[in-house]
XYZ file of C-alpha atoms in Angstrom:
736
model
C 103.639 212.966 52.226
C 100.223 213.923 50.858
C 97.075 213.613 52.951
C 95.772 210.931 50.600
C 98.488 208.600 51.895
C 97.108 208.777 55.443
C 93.523 208.523 54.218
C 94.512 205.351 52.350
C 96.290 204.038 55.455
C 93.158 204.460 57.573
C 90.824 203.227 54.815
C 92.835 200.042 54.207
C 93.227 199.396 57.952
C 89.471 199.715 58.460
C 88.735 197.279 55.632
C 91.255 194.807 57.028
C 89.900 195.091 60.569
C 86.356 194.592 59.303
C 87.462 191.466 57.457
C 89.653 189.872 60.120
C 88.398 191.187 63.494
C 84.998 190.058 64.796
C 84.953 192.328 67.843
C 84.419 196.089 67.643
C 86.774 196.455 70.605
C 89.584 194.912 68.581
C 88.677 197.081 65.600
C 88.842 200.247 67.690
C 92.153 199.240 69.223
C 93.465 198.432 65.753
C 92.437 201.751 64.226
C 93.940 203.506 67.259
C 97.292 201.840 66.611
C 97.087 202.796 62.937
C 96.386 206.411 63.930
C 99.485 206.308 66.142
C 101.481 204.909 63.234
C 100.231 207.737 61.026
C 101.165 210.312 63.647
C 104.697 208.932 64.046
C 105.278 208.184 60.351
C 107.261 211.364 59.810
C 109.532 213.345 62.104
C 108.323 216.741 60.858
C 105.520 218.643 62.666
C 101.870 217.845 62.019
C 101.430 214.647 64.041
C 97.941 215.653 65.231
C 96.855 216.486 61.683
C 98.187 213.167 60.359
C 96.421 211.336 63.172
C 93.120 213.081 62.357
C 93.433 212.391 58.610
C 94.179 208.708 59.323
C 91.093 208.557 61.554
C 89.019 210.138 58.773
C 90.254 207.434 56.382
C 89.335 204.795 58.945
C 85.798 206.143 59.344
C 85.374 206.158 55.574
C 86.718 202.601 55.401
C 84.417 201.254 58.103
C 81.416 202.958 56.511
C 82.221 201.820 52.977
C 82.878 198.199 54.002
C 79.637 198.026 55.976
C 77.634 199.599 53.147
C 79.177 197.326 50.503
C 78.416 194.242 52.586
C 74.857 195.297 53.398
C 73.796 196.416 49.926
C 75.734 194.032 47.710
C 76.702 190.878 49.614
C 73.899 190.338 52.119
C 71.370 189.458 49.362
C 73.387 186.334 48.510
C 74.367 185.283 52.063
C 71.270 183.084 52.399
C 72.174 181.143 49.235
C 75.122 179.321 50.805
C 74.508 175.590 50.443
C 71.286 176.078 48.504
C 70.599 174.275 45.218
C 68.748 176.499 42.775
C 68.317 176.893 39.047
C 70.770 179.438 37.657
C 71.551 181.048 34.345
C 75.269 181.744 34.210
C 76.731 183.894 31.453
C 80.325 182.805 30.728
C 82.893 185.598 30.730
C 85.859 183.402 29.817
C 86.728 180.119 28.172
C 86.199 176.930 30.169
C 89.232 175.183 31.614
C 89.765 171.546 32.420
C 89.722 170.417 36.048
C 90.327 167.059 37.671
C 86.611 166.326 37.826
C 85.358 168.082 34.690
C 85.649 171.726 33.783
C 85.289 175.174 35.312
C 84.262 178.488 33.847
C 84.100 182.048 35.179
C 80.981 184.049 34.534
C 78.229 186.197 35.985
C 74.849 185.416 37.488
C 71.937 187.718 38.303
C 70.556 187.567 41.858
C 67.913 190.097 42.989
C 68.656 192.199 39.908
C 72.337 192.430 40.865
C 75.169 190.901 38.856
C 77.676 188.706 40.703
C 80.843 187.098 39.435
C 80.767 183.321 39.820
C 82.995 180.341 39.108
C 80.945 177.375 37.935
C 82.267 173.810 38.264
C 80.802 171.387 35.726
C 80.762 167.613 36.121
C 81.989 166.918 32.613
C 84.531 168.364 30.233
C 82.531 170.917 28.316
C 83.708 173.605 25.900
C 82.308 177.002 26.860
C 83.233 180.307 25.247
C 82.683 183.902 26.422
C 79.068 184.934 26.023
C 77.642 181.406 26.290
C 74.805 180.795 28.745
C 74.715 177.788 31.078
C 71.345 176.899 32.562
C 70.727 174.238 35.199
C 70.644 173.309 38.874
C 73.688 174.409 40.865
C 74.613 174.154 44.525
C 75.877 177.586 45.518
C 78.639 178.399 47.928
C 79.253 181.915 49.234
C 82.955 182.762 49.508
C 82.578 185.465 52.184
C 82.322 184.908 55.938
C 78.574 184.478 55.436
C 79.363 181.067 53.933
C 80.602 177.952 55.698
C 83.944 177.987 53.874
C 85.133 181.540 53.065
C 87.996 181.989 50.609
C 90.233 185.051 50.446
C 91.458 183.838 47.039
C 88.037 184.198 45.431
C 87.186 187.329 47.439
C 90.316 189.016 46.114
C 89.197 188.283 42.549
C 85.729 189.662 43.254
C 84.156 186.209 42.968
C 81.620 185.860 45.774
C 79.756 182.794 44.508
C 80.850 179.303 43.511
C 78.377 177.075 41.658
C 78.596 173.276 41.564
C 76.568 171.427 38.935
C 73.721 169.256 40.191
C 71.900 167.367 37.455
C 71.695 168.127 33.761
C 72.606 171.520 32.311
C 71.803 173.271 29.064
C 74.146 175.595 27.264
C 73.483 178.045 24.480
C 75.879 180.039 22.347
C 75.331 183.772 22.210
C 76.926 186.542 20.219
C 80.067 188.043 21.737
C 79.903 191.536 23.197
C 82.614 194.117 23.732
C 83.132 192.935 27.311
C 84.195 189.520 25.983
C 87.002 191.034 23.910
C 89.770 190.762 26.601
C 89.100 187.033 27.120
C 89.023 186.432 23.359
C 92.264 188.379 22.912
C 93.909 186.470 25.770
C 92.918 183.167 24.174
C 94.258 184.390 20.800
C 97.601 185.362 22.376
C 97.842 181.966 24.072
C 97.407 180.249 20.699
C 100.117 182.463 19.182
C 102.524 181.510 21.955
C 101.683 177.819 21.552
C 102.451 178.127 17.826
C 105.656 180.147 17.838
C 107.322 179.359 21.190
C 109.035 175.957 21.662
C 106.983 173.534 23.760
C 109.436 173.451 26.674
C 109.148 177.239 27.067
C 105.520 177.974 26.224
C 104.197 177.534 29.784
C 106.674 180.092 31.116
C 105.904 182.400 28.189
C 102.176 182.340 29.005
C 102.906 182.971 32.665
C 105.260 185.867 31.965
C 103.110 187.627 29.385
C 99.596 186.860 30.660
C 100.000 185.694 34.260
C 98.598 182.259 33.334
C 100.595 179.915 35.571
C 98.332 176.892 35.083
C 100.780 175.297 32.638
C 103.858 175.552 34.854
C 105.063 172.217 36.167
C 105.294 171.713 39.905
C 109.083 171.459 39.633
C 109.359 174.773 37.794
C 106.958 176.516 40.149
C 108.870 175.239 43.189
C 112.203 176.362 41.724
C 110.812 179.849 41.073
C 109.479 180.075 44.641
C 112.612 178.815 46.361
C 114.921 180.953 44.202
C 112.820 184.030 45.009
C 111.604 184.977 41.516
C 108.055 183.608 41.530
C 106.843 187.182 41.136
C 108.094 187.340 37.532
C 105.251 185.041 36.433
C 102.548 186.924 38.334
C 101.744 189.899 36.129
C 102.630 192.873 38.311
C 104.374 196.219 38.386
C 107.463 194.761 36.727
C 105.461 193.796 33.659
C 103.550 197.069 33.560
C 106.793 199.061 33.775
C 108.160 197.120 30.805
C 104.883 197.572 28.918
C 104.919 201.282 29.767
C 108.500 201.568 28.494
C 107.464 199.921 25.210
C 104.594 202.389 24.818
C 106.887 205.353 25.548
C 109.376 204.129 22.964
C 106.892 203.641 20.136
C 105.318 207.070 20.845
C 108.767 208.774 20.876
C 108.115 209.890 24.463
C 105.648 212.537 23.325
C 103.481 213.348 26.331
C 100.153 213.731 24.598
C 100.698 210.821 22.212
C 101.950 208.581 25.026
C 98.855 209.337 27.115
C 96.531 208.948 24.149
C 97.944 205.541 23.247
C 99.026 204.396 26.691
C 95.856 204.759 28.748
C 93.598 202.533 26.641
C 96.415 200.028 26.132
C 97.104 199.868 29.870
C 93.407 199.265 30.526
C 93.315 196.581 27.839
C 96.433 194.907 29.235
C 94.907 194.852 32.723
C 91.696 193.362 31.309
C 93.587 190.689 29.375
C 95.551 189.819 32.529
C 92.267 189.442 34.410
C 92.374 192.615 36.541
C 94.429 190.865 39.206
C 95.252 193.112 42.185
C 98.918 193.450 41.209
C 98.297 194.444 37.602
C 95.372 196.725 38.536
C 97.530 198.555 41.080
C 100.344 198.978 38.568
C 98.006 200.176 35.793
C 96.339 202.730 38.061
C 99.701 204.149 39.094
C 100.930 204.223 35.490
C 97.700 205.933 34.430
C 98.287 208.613 37.053
C 101.833 209.060 35.788
C 100.524 209.573 32.238
C 97.937 212.042 33.517
C 100.570 213.984 35.458
C 102.785 214.178 32.378
C 99.860 215.276 30.220
C 98.901 218.053 32.653
C 102.535 218.954 33.299
C 102.100 218.172 36.994
C 104.489 216.557 39.460
C 104.016 212.817 39.890
C 104.196 211.644 43.496
C 104.706 207.903 43.855
C 103.320 207.440 47.394
C 100.223 209.473 46.527
C 99.712 207.382 43.380
C 99.972 204.184 45.425
C 97.472 205.572 47.952
C 95.057 206.474 45.153
C 95.388 202.973 43.683
C 94.709 201.368 47.074
C 91.586 203.468 47.717
C 90.276 202.869 44.195
C 90.745 199.088 44.378
C 89.166 198.850 47.822
C 86.280 201.052 46.734
C 85.466 198.584 43.954
C 85.989 195.569 46.235
C 86.842 196.164 49.914
C 87.281 192.403 50.370
C 90.328 192.690 48.124
C 92.265 193.642 51.276
C 92.404 189.926 52.161
C 94.000 188.936 48.857
C 97.596 187.764 49.118
C 98.272 189.322 45.721
C 96.935 192.696 46.881
C 98.948 192.647 50.084
C 102.161 191.661 48.317
C 101.889 194.218 45.522
C 101.122 197.083 47.914
C 103.815 196.008 50.376
C 106.497 195.707 47.691
C 105.843 199.186 46.254
C 105.531 200.730 49.724
C 108.846 199.139 50.648
C 110.487 200.587 47.546
C 109.225 204.092 48.371
C 110.164 203.844 52.057
C 113.514 202.101 52.027
C 115.096 201.987 48.572
C 116.259 205.647 48.448
C 118.095 205.291 51.768
C 119.653 201.971 50.770
C 120.808 203.413 47.440
C 122.302 206.453 49.173
C 124.347 204.240 51.467
C 125.472 201.970 48.617
C 126.527 204.847 46.362
C 128.052 207.080 49.035
C 131.572 206.402 47.781
C 130.610 206.521 44.096
C 129.206 210.048 43.919
C 131.178 212.373 41.684
C 133.147 209.583 40.068
C 132.934 209.318 36.311
C 133.420 206.497 33.879
C 131.542 203.452 32.652
C 132.694 201.401 35.613
C 131.115 203.755 38.166
C 128.007 204.253 36.049
C 127.549 200.464 36.028
C 128.104 200.284 39.790
C 125.501 203.002 40.367
C 122.978 201.103 38.241
C 123.818 197.919 40.122
C 123.364 199.729 43.442
C 119.972 201.004 42.267
C 118.897 197.486 41.335
C 120.016 196.126 44.696
C 118.278 198.954 46.537
C 114.990 198.388 44.725
C 115.147 194.615 45.318
C 115.955 194.967 49.014
C 113.391 197.717 49.524
C 110.646 195.576 47.999
C 111.636 192.576 50.100
C 111.668 194.364 53.453
C 107.871 194.448 53.658
C 107.081 191.373 51.548
C 109.296 188.867 53.383
C 106.980 188.694 56.456
C 103.991 188.150 54.160
C 105.792 185.397 52.232
C 106.812 183.778 55.512
C 103.213 183.854 56.764
C 101.422 182.738 53.603
C 103.984 180.481 51.952
C 106.018 179.320 54.953
C 109.363 180.184 53.415
C 111.858 182.979 52.943
C 114.203 182.752 49.975
C 117.818 183.280 51.025
C 119.036 183.653 47.459
C 116.219 185.837 46.148
C 118.224 189.069 45.948
C 121.015 187.415 43.959
C 118.597 185.561 41.677
C 116.706 188.767 40.920
C 119.918 190.517 39.909
C 120.824 187.613 37.611
C 117.494 187.318 35.797
C 115.438 190.521 35.933
C 117.266 192.093 33.016
C 116.611 188.926 31.010
C 112.956 188.898 32.064
C 112.515 192.440 30.764
C 114.080 191.501 27.437
C 111.996 188.308 27.246
C 108.774 190.228 27.874
C 109.609 192.590 25.001
C 110.447 189.691 22.684
C 107.211 187.869 23.541
C 105.278 191.057 22.767
C 107.129 191.246 19.452
C 106.200 187.626 18.677
C 102.510 188.428 19.176
C 102.704 191.418 16.818
C 104.825 189.649 14.194
C 102.498 186.642 14.172
C 99.878 188.844 12.523
C 102.312 190.473 10.093
C 105.058 187.992 9.283
C 104.651 184.498 10.782
C 108.097 183.369 9.536
C 109.805 186.188 11.434
C 107.640 185.470 14.487
C 109.001 181.909 14.479
C 112.584 183.165 14.398
C 112.007 185.644 17.237
C 110.186 182.904 19.190
C 113.196 180.588 18.870
C 115.509 183.367 20.090
C 113.167 184.110 22.991
C 113.324 180.457 24.051
C 117.042 180.783 24.798
C 116.371 183.576 27.298
C 113.494 181.645 28.883
C 115.726 178.616 29.298
C 118.354 180.844 30.906
C 115.843 182.099 33.487
C 114.619 178.579 34.239
C 118.182 177.273 34.501
C 119.211 180.020 36.927
C 116.085 179.373 39.011
C 116.854 175.651 39.117
C 120.530 176.200 40.038
C 119.790 178.762 42.743
C 116.960 176.667 44.212
C 119.319 173.685 44.466
C 121.776 175.564 46.699
C 121.874 174.406 50.315
C 119.750 176.759 52.433
C 118.328 178.429 49.321
C 115.286 179.041 51.504
C 114.512 178.874 55.196
C 111.129 177.621 56.365
C 108.962 179.146 59.049
C 107.459 175.770 59.893
C 110.403 175.818 62.292
C 109.513 177.987 65.318
C 113.194 178.891 65.679
C 113.255 180.454 62.218
C 110.043 182.334 63.004
C 111.593 183.746 66.186
C 114.713 184.676 64.227
C 112.614 186.538 61.662
C 111.032 188.657 64.413
C 114.489 189.322 65.848
C 115.902 190.267 62.439
C 113.159 192.845 61.933
C 113.786 194.208 65.412
C 117.433 194.680 64.431
C 116.317 196.392 61.220
C 114.078 198.763 63.168
C 116.929 199.669 65.535
C 119.282 200.178 62.606
C 116.822 202.471 60.812
C 116.593 204.575 63.945
C 120.336 204.907 64.562
C 121.465 204.753 60.912
C 124.942 203.497 61.777
C 126.897 200.265 62.215
C 125.338 198.386 59.310
C 127.996 195.650 59.326
C 127.560 194.681 63.022
C 123.785 194.530 62.589
C 124.117 192.360 59.478
C 126.597 190.041 61.210
C 124.270 189.738 64.189
C 121.368 188.816 61.903
C 123.444 186.171 60.096
C 124.798 184.737 63.351
C 121.344 184.430 64.914
C 120.043 182.797 61.710
C 122.794 180.192 62.005
C 121.798 179.554 65.612
C 118.124 179.244 64.591
C 119.004 176.720 61.883
C 121.192 174.701 64.246
C 118.336 174.588 66.758
C 115.888 173.561 64.008
C 118.147 170.671 62.982
C 119.084 169.561 66.488
C 115.600 169.586 68.047
C 114.162 166.592 66.083
C 117.121 164.424 67.071
C 116.720 165.331 70.741
C 113.861 162.813 71.009
C 114.243 159.079 70.423
C 111.030 159.080 68.404
C 109.278 161.946 66.672
C 106.016 161.108 64.909
C 104.175 163.734 62.851
C 100.687 163.660 61.349
C 100.644 166.482 58.836
C 97.477 168.529 58.434
C 96.809 167.879 54.743
C 93.031 168.168 54.925
C 91.093 165.091 53.817
C 94.046 162.783 53.290
C 97.048 161.311 55.017
C 100.755 162.066 55.241
C 102.790 160.733 58.169
C 106.436 161.242 59.165
C 108.272 158.786 61.423
C 111.695 159.859 62.742
C 113.889 157.817 65.053
C 117.577 158.405 65.793
C 118.371 159.974 62.451
C 116.202 157.616 60.381
C 113.247 159.139 58.517
C 110.324 157.268 56.973
C 107.160 158.647 55.457
C 103.822 156.899 55.016
C 101.466 158.193 52.295
C 101.435 161.601 50.653
C 97.988 162.839 49.666
C 95.398 165.369 50.740
C 93.079 168.138 49.601
C 95.768 169.514 47.288
C 98.488 167.320 45.812
C 101.038 170.124 45.506
C 100.238 171.562 48.937
C 100.640 168.140 50.556
C 104.017 167.673 48.867
C 105.074 171.162 49.966
C 104.044 170.540 53.572
C 105.944 167.257 53.715
C 109.039 168.559 51.934
C 109.227 171.757 53.962
C 108.704 169.934 57.253
C 111.805 167.904 56.417
C 113.859 170.698 54.863
C 113.244 172.886 57.908
C 114.971 170.167 59.968
C 117.916 169.847 57.602
C 116.765 166.643 55.888
C 117.123 166.530 52.103
C 116.182 162.854 51.780
C 114.139 160.167 53.508
C 115.190 156.573 54.100
C 111.875 155.199 52.909
C 108.438 156.151 51.616
C 105.559 153.700 52.001
C 102.231 154.010 50.212
C 99.421 152.103 51.907
C 97.342 152.337 48.693
C 97.012 154.597 45.682
C 93.820 156.545 46.358
C 94.256 160.224 45.543
C 94.070 161.293 49.198
C 96.972 158.981 50.065
C 99.246 159.002 47.034
C 98.714 161.807 44.534
C 101.320 164.097 46.088
C 104.086 161.515 45.788
C 105.480 162.582 42.408
C 105.682 166.196 43.538
C 107.342 165.177 46.791
C 109.920 163.016 45.018
C 110.898 165.980 42.841
C 112.032 167.866 45.968
C 113.157 165.192 48.428
C 115.371 162.243 47.498
C 114.019 158.876 48.639
C 116.217 155.802 49.047
C 113.393 153.253 49.132
C 109.827 153.373 47.801
C 107.450 150.618 48.913
C 104.258 150.300 46.887
C 101.159 148.088 47.135
C 100.398 145.502 44.444
C 97.902 147.586 42.514
C 99.894 150.699 41.698
C 99.182 153.073 38.880
C 101.988 154.730 36.941
C 104.089 156.964 39.190
C 107.088 158.909 37.887
C 109.924 157.624 40.053
C 113.480 159.049 40.042
C 116.085 156.629 38.713
C 118.078 156.545 41.964
C 115.074 155.341 44.010
C 114.822 151.628 44.781
C 111.251 150.380 44.343
C 109.754 147.367 46.143
C 106.254 146.034 45.424
C 104.809 144.610 48.649
C 103.236 141.416 47.306
C 103.938 139.751 50.647
C 104.886 140.882 54.156
C 108.139 142.841 54.463
C 110.383 143.222 57.508
C 112.903 146.076 57.668
C 115.360 146.722 60.477
C 116.963 150.152 60.250
C 119.012 151.179 63.230
C 116.784 151.150 66.295
C 113.618 150.924 64.223
C 111.904 147.740 63.098
C 109.308 148.201 60.360
C 106.725 145.543 59.559
C 104.707 145.986 56.379
C 101.707 143.686 56.088
C 100.370 142.936 52.613
C 96.704 142.013 52.112
C 96.012 138.260 52.086
C 93.024 138.457 49.733
C 91.860 140.429 46.708
C 89.102 142.953 47.177
C 88.278 146.606 46.714
C 91.224 148.999 46.823
C 90.683 150.208 50.395
C 90.791 146.593 51.637
C 94.054 146.109 49.733
C 95.785 148.763 51.844
C 99.179 147.925 53.260
C 99.395 148.050 57.042
C 102.544 149.396 58.684
C 103.885 148.778 62.187
C 106.787 150.874 63.472
C 108.450 149.152 66.434
C 111.005 151.177 68.418
C 112.312 150.971 71.949
C 110.205 153.921 73.068
C 107.137 153.817 70.852
C 105.089 151.444 68.679
C 102.912 152.902 65.922
C 100.278 151.096 63.827
C 98.886 152.386 60.518
C 96.089 150.508 58.726
C 95.472 152.742 55.707
C 91.844 152.727 54.576
C 90.994 149.165 55.587
C 87.567 148.704 57.094
C 86.708 146.320 59.926
C 86.906 143.256 57.661
C 90.437 144.154 56.582
C 91.467 144.956 60.153
C 90.241 141.547 61.358
C 92.164 139.933 58.506
C 95.300 141.704 59.750
C 94.740 140.394 63.289
C 94.327 136.808 62.001
C 97.678 136.613 60.209
C 99.850 139.093 62.137
C 100.885 139.386 65.767
C 99.894 142.949 66.678
C 101.347 144.103 70.010
C 100.038 146.813 72.301
C 100.823 150.071 70.541
C 101.380 153.588 71.763
C 99.912 155.288 68.701
C 97.235 154.135 66.265
C 96.243 156.001 63.127
C 92.471 155.682 62.843
C 91.538 153.727 59.736
C 89.993 155.510 56.745
C 90.120 158.954 58.397
C 87.723 157.929 61.153
C 85.132 156.113 59.046
C 82.532 154.276 61.110
C 83.417 151.074 59.235
C 87.032 151.141 60.469
C 88.932 151.079 63.788
C 86.822 148.179 65.005
C 86.552 146.883 68.563
C 88.670 143.807 67.809
C 91.570 145.994 66.634
C 91.286 148.259 69.667
C 91.173 145.242 71.963
C 94.300 143.748 70.409
C 96.344 146.939 70.031
C 95.224 148.827 73.155
C 96.460 152.192 71.800
C 97.172 155.030 74.204
C 96.830 157.684 71.508
C 94.712 157.626 68.357
C 95.375 160.189 65.636
C 92.745 160.962 63.016
C 93.931 162.564 59.789
C 90.783 164.246 58.501
C 89.723 167.362 56.619
C 87.769 170.092 58.366
C 85.406 170.299 55.402
C 84.560 166.805 54.158
C 81.298 165.346 52.893
C 81.903 161.867 54.326
C 80.998 162.632 57.934
C 84.526 161.774 59.110
C 85.268 161.153 61.873
C 82.096 159.204 62.650
C 80.591 159.572 66.102
C 80.529 155.778 66.448
C 84.327 155.714 66.162
C 84.758 158.537 68.661
C 82.494 156.691 71.096
C 84.489 153.458 70.682
C 87.753 155.289 71.313
C 86.301 156.908 74.423
C 85.218 153.470 75.725
C 88.792 152.212 75.369
C 90.193 155.282 77.122
C 92.182 156.497 74.111
C 93.488 160.045 73.869
C 92.302 161.370 70.509
C 94.026 163.986 68.355
C 92.469 165.239 65.119
C 94.109 167.283 62.373
C 90.838 169.127 61.693
C 90.958 170.459 65.261
C 94.607 170.478 66.336
C 96.234 170.948 62.916
C 99.565 169.169 62.409
C 100.157 166.722 65.279
C 103.676 166.014 66.562
C 104.287 163.370 69.245
C 107.731 162.959 70.843
C 108.969 160.071 72.962
């Protein structure tokens, strides 16, 4: 390999260590291990030279990261939490949010330009070039701020601005730098016009990487089936785009480079310069340059160049999930795919005929898919908590269709400007292929064990063991079948352990860490009930709840109870019901419209309800008066032989006293603190009556309500309660 590969290895490692490691001792140990990896990366001589080059890359990385932080980011570190008057120049069109609108732009601080995402309190139409002037509370997204975000860091957005007070906006003339956003908006309108409505969201995602229109159900199916990457503009899309350019330029080197380079840059700009598309465009640009100069193109060197270039522009990009996945997938292809293909085609070499040509192409596709997954699976397991079991098969079934669909969507955009009637015909044809992809994703995601979930510690241990087997196999290079059988057998054992463990306890009660919200799981002797489903993110809350159950082998719950319909208690319900079947749904009186599957029985709790299910007795207490929504919360008492659990929703002290007046509340083992630890809830009278041993507080680490209140914590201490908090302990599981 070229020296640039080892320089990139050291440079990237240094940036990552600077970002994630606070101690210089850990950083030095880390760079030492990376140097050892560089030395042992190849069996041929030159280990000392590779080690030295890796160290040189590390020194450059440490120096560049420190200089970038000091000169560019330190000037804004003091602005975190400050409210100041800003003039924000919009660089894109505004988009609707739950509380108003948001727009990306730039702001000048100390004569330096910073990218910023501004959140406005009202729905306001903003176009590229417009200026927004007003008071904004700023939040720094780096570690200098109270709430750093790798998502924004990866996009190069180091400031978030939240509107405070009135704002003024003014329309300005567009400049050349606004052209990509204007073109992207124009393409979106073309797709909305010529692609059928049921396919347009996928079309936007595939062509532009805009996944905002995808439904939760579609997004989940793509994730579980292992093809979510097809709607994140990446190397796949760039390779198709590059093939289109080569075709229309008749593969003439000079003409291809002349046309291709500006078009690749424009495509990356339209896609928003995401890490995946930037990496792919840089590598494609190097390929065009190599062809133009009649030089050899080296894939690993091109990847190394792309990594160094991206980190030079933004060293914080190393923390982006998109960056890590795109680099890992390509590195995996370079490292493992050739060997996998050689093994798969060993018996096909020298054989002629269409049959063997097809098998060789199939083997190449399998090798590329497996090579990419070898390094990305651990990242997916860490960030998304799942590993798709059917991903390789799904990719083989749909990638050829995705390539064709991308070409057809490109044709629709061109034809819309030339012949709208023909664009409509091509759009209708394209819809059939989109529906095929979505159907395959839905079918594959519905298979039992379509994905395994690392929320189970047994699956996590199995994943480490599987990679240990892979490492041993790569060293010995023989006995592939025994290694594969061993991996499958241990996976079966891990799944059996994951399913058996919850039933080993008479009662298993889980308070999921959903941020500022509440989602509770009650399991007793095979019966599963859930109370509430809401948190900081509706989709994330639904995912956490669904995956906690799926990891234990449950595909349905016996009942779901909503204490009330505030967003932080109920807004994840529809998403959850799309993944997990629910036999019984119990709702409070005042319930807004919720999309409920037809096979779910719905009960409105207008009065108290008693349910006996196996060894579990469930008492649901309806409010006895009309008041504000929090006071109308249902209260739930789980009564089992080993454990009693009381949940009071968001009732304050008045509502809790009302409960005590008309219900016989026994001593309980577990109490869920009312209203996330609000000082107005979990009153002394309730604690005196219930005498809880354990009190769980479901609360977000970053909330503006002051939850949990110190008064509540003091009261709980007086009563000798053991307190667990999701903002400190994360997800809480109690077994009895």
